PDB file of C-alpha atoms in Angstrom:
ATOM      1  CA  UNK E 565       0.000   0.000   0.000  1.00 48.00           C
ATOM      2  CA  UNK E 566       1.398   3.343  -0.994  1.00 51.00           C
ATOM      3  CA  UNK E 567       1.259   6.112   1.473  1.00 52.00           C
ATOM      4  CA  UNK E 568       0.597   9.635   0.534  1.00 52.00           C
ATOM      5  CA  UNK E 569       3.453  12.141   0.738  1.00 52.00           C
ATOM      6  CA  UNK E 570       1.381  14.274   3.059  1.00 50.00           C
ATOM      7  CA  UNK E 571       1.056  11.395   5.560  1.00 47.00           C
ATOM      8  CA  UNK E 572       4.800  10.829   5.490  1.00 47.00           C
ATOM      9  CA  UNK E 573       5.549  14.489   6.048  1.00 47.00           C
ATOM     10  CA  UNK E 574       3.041  14.689   8.905  1.00 46.00           C
ATOM     11  CA  UNK E 575       4.510  11.611  10.539  1.00 46.00           C
ATOM     12  CA  UNK E 576       8.094  12.744  10.075  1.00 48.00           C
ATOM     13  CA  UNK E 577       7.107  16.113  11.444  1.00 45.00           C
ATOM     14  CA  UNK E 578       5.987  14.441  14.668  1.00 46.00           C
ATOM     15  CA  UNK E 579       9.317  12.694  15.044  1.00 46.00           C
ATOM     16  CA  UNK E 580      11.495  15.741  14.589  1.00 47.00           C
ATOM     17  CA  UNK E 581       9.148  18.336  16.014  1.00 48.00           C
ATOM     18  CA  UNK E 582      10.428  19.658  19.375  1.00 52.00           C
ATOM     19  CA  UNK E 583      13.185  17.016  19.558  1.00 50.00           C
ATOM     20  CA  UNK E 584      10.779  14.071  19.887  1.00 51.00           C
ATOM     21  CA  UNK E 585      12.939  11.809  17.732  1.00 53.00           C
ATOM     22  CA  UNK E 586      16.041  12.464  19.796  1.00 52.00           C
ATOM     23  CA  UNK E 587      14.216  11.824  23.042  1.00 60.00           C
ATOM     24  CA  UNK E 588      12.905   8.492  21.742  1.00 66.00           C
ATOM     25  CA  UNK E 589      16.411   7.487  20.616  1.00 65.00           C
ATOM     26  CA  UNK E 590      17.929   8.382  24.019  1.00 67.00           C
ATOM     27  CA  UNK E 591      15.179   6.500  25.849  1.00 68.00           C
ATOM     28  CA  UNK E 592      15.798   3.479  23.642  1.00 66.00           C
ATOM     29  CA  UNK E 593      19.562   3.638  24.316  1.00 70.00           C
ATOM     30  CA  UNK E 594      18.972   3.930  28.067  1.00 69.00           C
ATOM     31  CA  UNK E 595      16.520   1.039  28.094  1.00 81.00           C
ATOM     32  CA  UNK E 596      18.930  -1.033  25.953  1.00 79.00           C
ATOM     33  CA  UNK E 597      21.750  -0.325  28.437  1.00 80.00           C
ATOM     34  CA  UNK E 598      19.445  -1.273  31.312  1.00 82.00           C
ATOM     35  CA  UNK E 599      18.495  -4.507  29.528  1.00 84.00           C
ATOM     36  CA  UNK E 600      22.166  -5.351  28.968  1.00 85.00           C
ATOM     37  CA  UNK E 601      22.915  -4.658  32.618  1.00 87.00           C
ATOM     38  CA  UNK E 602      19.965  -6.813  33.716  1.00 85.00           C
ATOM     39  CA  UNK E 603      21.142  -9.597  31.423  1.00 86.00           C
ATOM     40  CA  UNK E 604      24.649  -9.412  32.932  1.00 89.00           C
ATOM     41  CA  UNK E 605      23.185  -9.481  36.446  1.00 87.00           C
ATOM     42  CA  UNK E 606      20.960 -12.413  35.520  1.00 87.00           C
ATOM     43  CA  UNK E 607      23.956 -14.328  34.176  1.00 88.00           C
ATOM     44  CA  UNK E 608      25.927 -13.542  37.331  1.00 87.00           C
ATOM     45  CA  UNK E 609      23.033 -14.765  39.522  1.00 87.00           C
ATOM     46  CA  UNK E 610      22.944 -17.984  37.505  1.00 88.00           C
ATOM     47  CA  UNK E 611      26.718 -18.418  37.942  1.00 88.00           C
ATOM     48  CA  UNK E 612      26.468 -17.818  41.687  1.00 86.00           C
ATOM     49  CA  UNK E 613      23.560 -20.267  41.969  1.00 87.00           C
ATOM     50  CA  UNK E 614      25.544 -22.948  40.145  1.00 86.00           C
ATOM     51  CA  UNK E 615      28.597 -22.195  42.299  1.00 85.00           C
ATOM     52  CA  UNK E 616      26.491 -22.466  45.473  1.00 83.00           C
ATOM     53  CA  UNK E 617      25.100 -25.794  44.301  1.00 85.00           C
ATOM     54  CA  UNK E 618      28.645 -27.096  43.728  1.00 83.00           C
ATOM     55  CA  UNK E 619      29.749 -25.842  47.147  1.00 82.00           C
ATOM     56  CA  UNK E 620      26.776 -27.564  48.820  1.00 83.00           C
ATOM     57  CA  UNK E 621      27.683 -30.802  47.044  1.00 83.00           C
ATOM     58  CA  UNK E 622      31.305 -30.480  48.217  1.00 80.00           C
ATOM     59  CA  UNK E 623      30.117 -29.883  51.785  1.00 77.00           C
ATOM     60  CA  UNK E 624      27.919 -32.996  51.597  1.00 75.00           C
ATOM     61  CA  UNK E 625      30.863 -35.035  50.291  1.00 73.00           C
ATOM     62  CA  UNK E 626      33.105 -33.746  53.096  1.00 72.00           C
ATOM     63  CA  UNK E 627      30.443 -34.548  55.705  1.00 69.00           C
ATOM     64  CA  UNK E 628      30.076 -38.040  54.278  1.00 66.00           C
ATOM     65  CA  UNK E 629      33.873 -38.534  54.343  1.00 64.00           C
ATOM     66  CA  UNK E 630      33.892 -37.414  57.969  1.00 62.00           C
ATOM     67  CA  UNK E 631      31.169 -39.922  58.803  1.00 58.00           C
ATOM     68  CA  UNK E 632      33.082 -42.656  57.005  1.00 61.00           C
ATOM     69  CA  UNK E 633      36.114 -42.272  59.254  1.00 64.00           C
ATOM     70  CA  UNK E 634      34.161 -42.810  62.475  1.00 66.00           C
ATOM     71  CA  UNK E 635      33.497 -46.016  64.398  1.00 72.00           C
ATOM     72  CA  UNK E 636      30.992 -46.530  67.188  1.00 66.00           C
ATOM     73  CA  UNK E 637      31.587 -48.824  70.171  1.00 69.00           C
ATOM     74  CA  UNK E 638      28.423 -49.133  72.225  1.00 63.00           C
ATOM     75  CA  UNK E 639      27.603 -51.022  75.386  1.00 60.00           C
ATOM     76  CA  UNK E 640      30.217 -49.763  77.823  1.00 61.00           C
ATOM     77  CA  UNK E 641      29.426 -48.226  81.176  1.00 59.00           C
ATOM     78  CA  UNK E 642      31.803 -45.262  81.163  1.00 60.00           C
ATOM     79  CA  UNK E 643      33.281 -43.707  84.262  1.00 62.00           C
ATOM     80  CA  UNK E 644      35.048 -40.736  82.718  1.00 63.00           C
ATOM     81  CA  UNK E 645      36.794 -39.244  79.669  1.00 63.00           C
ATOM     82  CA  UNK E 646      39.999 -41.264  80.176  1.00 68.00           C
ATOM     83  CA  UNK E 647      37.897 -44.433  80.238  1.00 72.00           C
ATOM     84  CA  UNK E 648      36.984 -43.941  76.541  1.00 75.00           C
ATOM     85  CA  UNK E 649      40.627 -44.205  75.482  1.00 76.00           C
ATOM     86  CA  UNK E 650      41.195 -47.187  77.763  1.00 79.00           C
ATOM     87  CA  UNK E 651      38.220 -49.061  76.301  1.00 78.00           C
ATOM     88  CA  UNK E 652      39.369 -48.426  72.737  1.00 80.00           C
ATOM     89  CA  UNK E 653      42.912 -49.655  73.483  1.00 81.00           C
ATOM     90  CA  UNK E 654      41.540 -52.794  75.132  1.00 82.00           C
ATOM     91  CA  UNK E 655      39.304 -53.487  72.141  1.00 82.00           C
ATOM     92  CA  UNK E 656      42.353 -53.089  69.866  1.00 82.00           C
ATOM     93  CA  UNK E 657      44.276 -55.595  72.020  1.00 83.00           C
ATOM     94  CA  UNK E 658      41.442 -58.143  71.884  1.00 82.00           C
ATOM     95  CA  UNK E 659      41.005 -57.955  68.107  1.00 81.00           C
ATOM     96  CA  UNK E 660      44.745 -57.742  67.412  1.00 82.00           C
ATOM     97  CA  UNK E 661      44.602 -54.435  65.551  1.00 77.00           C
ATOM     98  CA  UNK E 662      47.534 -52.057  65.575  1.00 77.00           C
ATOM     99  CA  UNK E 663      45.514 -48.954  64.716  1.00 72.00           C
ATOM    100  CA  UNK E 664      45.320 -47.552  68.249  1.00 66.00           C
ATOM    101  CA  UNK E 665      48.017 -44.967  67.473  1.00 73.00           C
ATOM    102  CA  UNK E 666      46.337 -43.856  64.245  1.00 73.00           C
ATOM    103  CA  UNK E 667      43.249 -42.314  65.797  1.00 77.00           C
ATOM    104  CA  UNK E 668      42.341 -38.669  65.669  1.00 76.00           C
ATOM    105  CA  UNK E 669      39.929 -38.642  68.591  1.00 75.00           C
ATOM    106  CA  UNK E 670      38.327 -41.027  71.058  1.00 75.00           C
ATOM    107  CA  UNK E 671      35.386 -39.702  73.028  1.00 70.00           C
ATOM    108  CA  UNK E 672      31.822 -40.319  74.110  1.00 67.00           C
ATOM    109  CA  UNK E 673      29.071 -40.219  71.524  1.00 63.00           C
ATOM    110  CA  UNK E 674      26.635 -37.553  72.657  1.00 60.00           C
ATOM    111  CA  UNK E 675      23.265 -36.981  71.059  1.00 54.00           C
ATOM    112  CA  UNK E 676      21.733 -33.531  71.428  1.00 52.00           C
ATOM    113  CA  UNK E 677      18.626 -34.929  73.084  1.00 52.00           C
ATOM    114  CA  UNK E 678      20.518 -37.367  75.326  1.00 52.00           C
ATOM    115  CA  UNK E 679      23.622 -36.178  77.174  1.00 54.00           C
ATOM    116  CA  UNK E 680      24.258 -39.539  78.855  1.00 56.00           C
ATOM    117  CA  UNK E 681      25.608 -42.277  76.666  1.00 58.00           C
ATOM    118  CA  UNK E 682      27.282 -45.636  76.893  1.00 62.00           C
ATOM    119  CA  UNK E 683      28.998 -45.342  73.521  1.00 70.00           C
ATOM    120  CA  UNK E 684      32.519 -44.424  72.459  1.00 74.00           C
ATOM    121  CA  UNK E 685      33.004 -42.647  69.157  1.00 75.00           C
ATOM    122  CA  UNK E 686      36.389 -43.226  67.527  1.00 77.00           C
ATOM    123  CA  UNK E 687      37.587 -40.951  64.723  1.00 77.00           C
ATOM    124  CA  UNK E 688      40.437 -42.228  62.587  1.00 77.00           C
ATOM    125  CA  UNK E 689      42.912 -40.168  60.593  1.00 78.00           C
ATOM    126  CA  UNK E 690      42.605 -42.468  57.593  1.00 76.00           C
ATOM    127  CA  UNK E 691      39.563 -44.367  56.382  1.00 75.00           C
ATOM    128  CA  UNK E 692      41.849 -47.341  55.631  1.00 78.00           C
ATOM    129  CA  UNK E 693      42.691 -47.607  59.365  1.00 79.00           C
ATOM    130  CA  UNK E 694      38.998 -47.611  60.169  1.00 79.00           C
ATOM    131  CA  UNK E 695      38.372 -50.361  57.621  1.00 78.00           C
ATOM    132  CA  UNK E 696      41.197 -52.431  59.103  1.00 80.00           C
ATOM    133  CA  UNK E 697      39.695 -52.022  62.571  1.00 80.00           C
ATOM    134  CA  UNK E 698      36.189 -52.979  61.404  1.00 78.00           C
ATOM    135  CA  UNK E 699      37.486 -55.995  59.435  1.00 79.00           C
ATOM    136  CA  UNK E 700      39.284 -57.303  62.525  1.00 80.00           C
ATOM    137  CA  UNK E 701      36.123 -56.900  64.601  1.00 78.00           C
ATOM    138  CA  UNK E 702      34.031 -58.709  61.992  1.00 76.00           C
ATOM    139  CA  UNK E 703      36.616 -61.500  61.740  1.00 79.00           C
ATOM    140  CA  UNK E 704      35.987 -62.478  65.368  1.00 76.00           C
ATOM    141  CA  UNK E 705      33.834 -65.580  65.700  1.00 73.00           C
ATOM    142  CA  UNK E 706      32.094 -64.311  68.821  1.00 74.00           C
ATOM    143  CA  UNK E 707      31.151 -60.857  70.104  1.00 74.00           C
ATOM    144  CA  UNK E 708      33.425 -58.958  72.472  1.00 77.00           C
ATOM    145  CA  UNK E 709      32.173 -59.144  76.058  1.00 76.00           C
ATOM    146  CA  UNK E 710      32.931 -56.891  79.027  1.00 75.00           C
ATOM    147  CA  UNK E 711      34.836 -59.818  80.559  1.00 78.00           C
ATOM    148  CA  UNK E 712      37.199 -59.808  77.545  1.00 79.00           C
ATOM    149  CA  UNK E 713      38.078 -56.196  78.285  1.00 77.00           C
ATOM    150  CA  UNK E 714      37.960 -56.550  82.066  1.00 77.00           C
ATOM    151  CA  UNK E 715      35.340 -53.795  82.291  1.00 74.00           C
ATOM    152  CA  UNK E 716      32.174 -53.648  84.371  1.00 71.00           C
ATOM    153  CA  UNK E 717      29.096 -53.312  82.216  1.00 68.00           C
ATOM    154  CA  UNK E 718      25.420 -54.187  82.449  1.00 64.00           C
ATOM    155  CA  UNK E 719      25.443 -55.288  78.809  1.00 66.00           C
ATOM    156  CA  UNK E 720      26.325 -58.805  77.699  1.00 65.00           C
ATOM    157  CA  UNK E 721      28.569 -57.692  74.834  1.00 66.00           C
ATOM    158  CA  UNK E 722      29.707 -54.653  72.903  1.00 67.00           C
ATOM    159  CA  UNK E 723      28.283 -53.449  69.626  1.00 65.00           C
ATOM    160  CA  UNK E 724      31.060 -52.187  67.354  1.00 70.00           C
ATOM    161  CA  UNK E 725      30.156 -50.780  63.972  1.00 63.00           C
ATOM    162  CA  UNK E 726      30.648 -48.003  61.465  1.00 63.00           C
ATOM    163  CA  UNK E 727      29.159 -44.755  62.683  1.00 58.00           C
ATOM    164  CA  UNK E 728      25.739 -44.334  61.117  1.00 53.00           C
ATOM    165  CA  UNK E 729      24.354 -41.224  59.498  1.00 55.00           C
ATOM    166  CA  UNK E 730      21.587 -39.488  61.514  1.00 56.00           C
ATOM    167  CA  UNK E 731      18.799 -40.883  59.333  1.00 53.00           C
ATOM    168  CA  UNK E 732      19.935 -44.420  60.199  1.00 56.00           C
ATOM    169  CA  UNK E 733      20.203 -43.791  63.948  1.00 60.00           C
ATOM    170  CA  UNK E 734      16.641 -45.030  64.542  1.00 64.00           C
ATOM    171  CA  UNK E 735      17.419 -48.396  62.948  1.00 62.00           C
ATOM    172  CA  UNK E 736      20.674 -48.534  64.912  1.00 59.00           C
ATOM    173  CA  UNK E 737      18.894 -47.932  68.228  1.00 63.00           C
ATOM    174  CA  UNK E 738      16.303 -50.627  67.483  1.00 65.00           C
ATOM    175  CA  UNK E 739      19.082 -53.090  66.569  1.00 63.00           C
ATOM    176  CA  UNK E 740      20.945 -52.269  69.753  1.00 61.00           C
ATOM    177  CA  UNK E 741      17.828 -52.855  71.858  1.00 66.00           C
ATOM    178  CA  UNK E 742      17.441 -56.288  70.237  1.00 64.00           C
ATOM    179  CA  UNK E 743      21.121 -57.028  70.927  1.00 60.00           C
ATOM    180  CA  UNK E 744      20.690 -56.175  74.604  1.00 61.00           C
ATOM    181  CA  UNK E 745      17.806 -58.632  74.754  1.00 62.00           C
ATOM    182  CA  UNK E 746      20.108 -61.298  73.349  1.00 55.00           C
ATOM    183  CA  UNK E 747      18.254 -61.695  70.038  1.00 46.00           C
TER     184      UNK E 747
END
């Protein structure tokens, strides 16, 4: 469709009249700059979100590694902090493991809701030392009893196992209750 020259001149007159065309061009440039800035910010937010996701995954892996280096010995009536170390050394003697020197920490296992405990939590420097310790315990044909360690305890034997993640603690407690009943 052909437009009349008068229409074109009227329309072009609106654009250039009183600087209207320049104002529209400046507004467009400003909005384009704002869009570019928003796009850059959006990309940066996406990068940060991805980076945060990777950091959370690394934290989960580190937590899991920390859990994998821990061993739980339950069923001991503890008298004090030094007793934890003594119990662990006696267990090492009974099973014939030489990992007693390769431990990072030996202490009571304390749940937030329950300050009293009859469990010793052992943290190893290397996961391989923990695996050696657990393999020796599993190689025994019978469970370790308090008499074997020359320790007074109300329990018939000790439960020694890999430290469980919090979501498995319920199953662990139920298993331990069955063990105390001799089942």
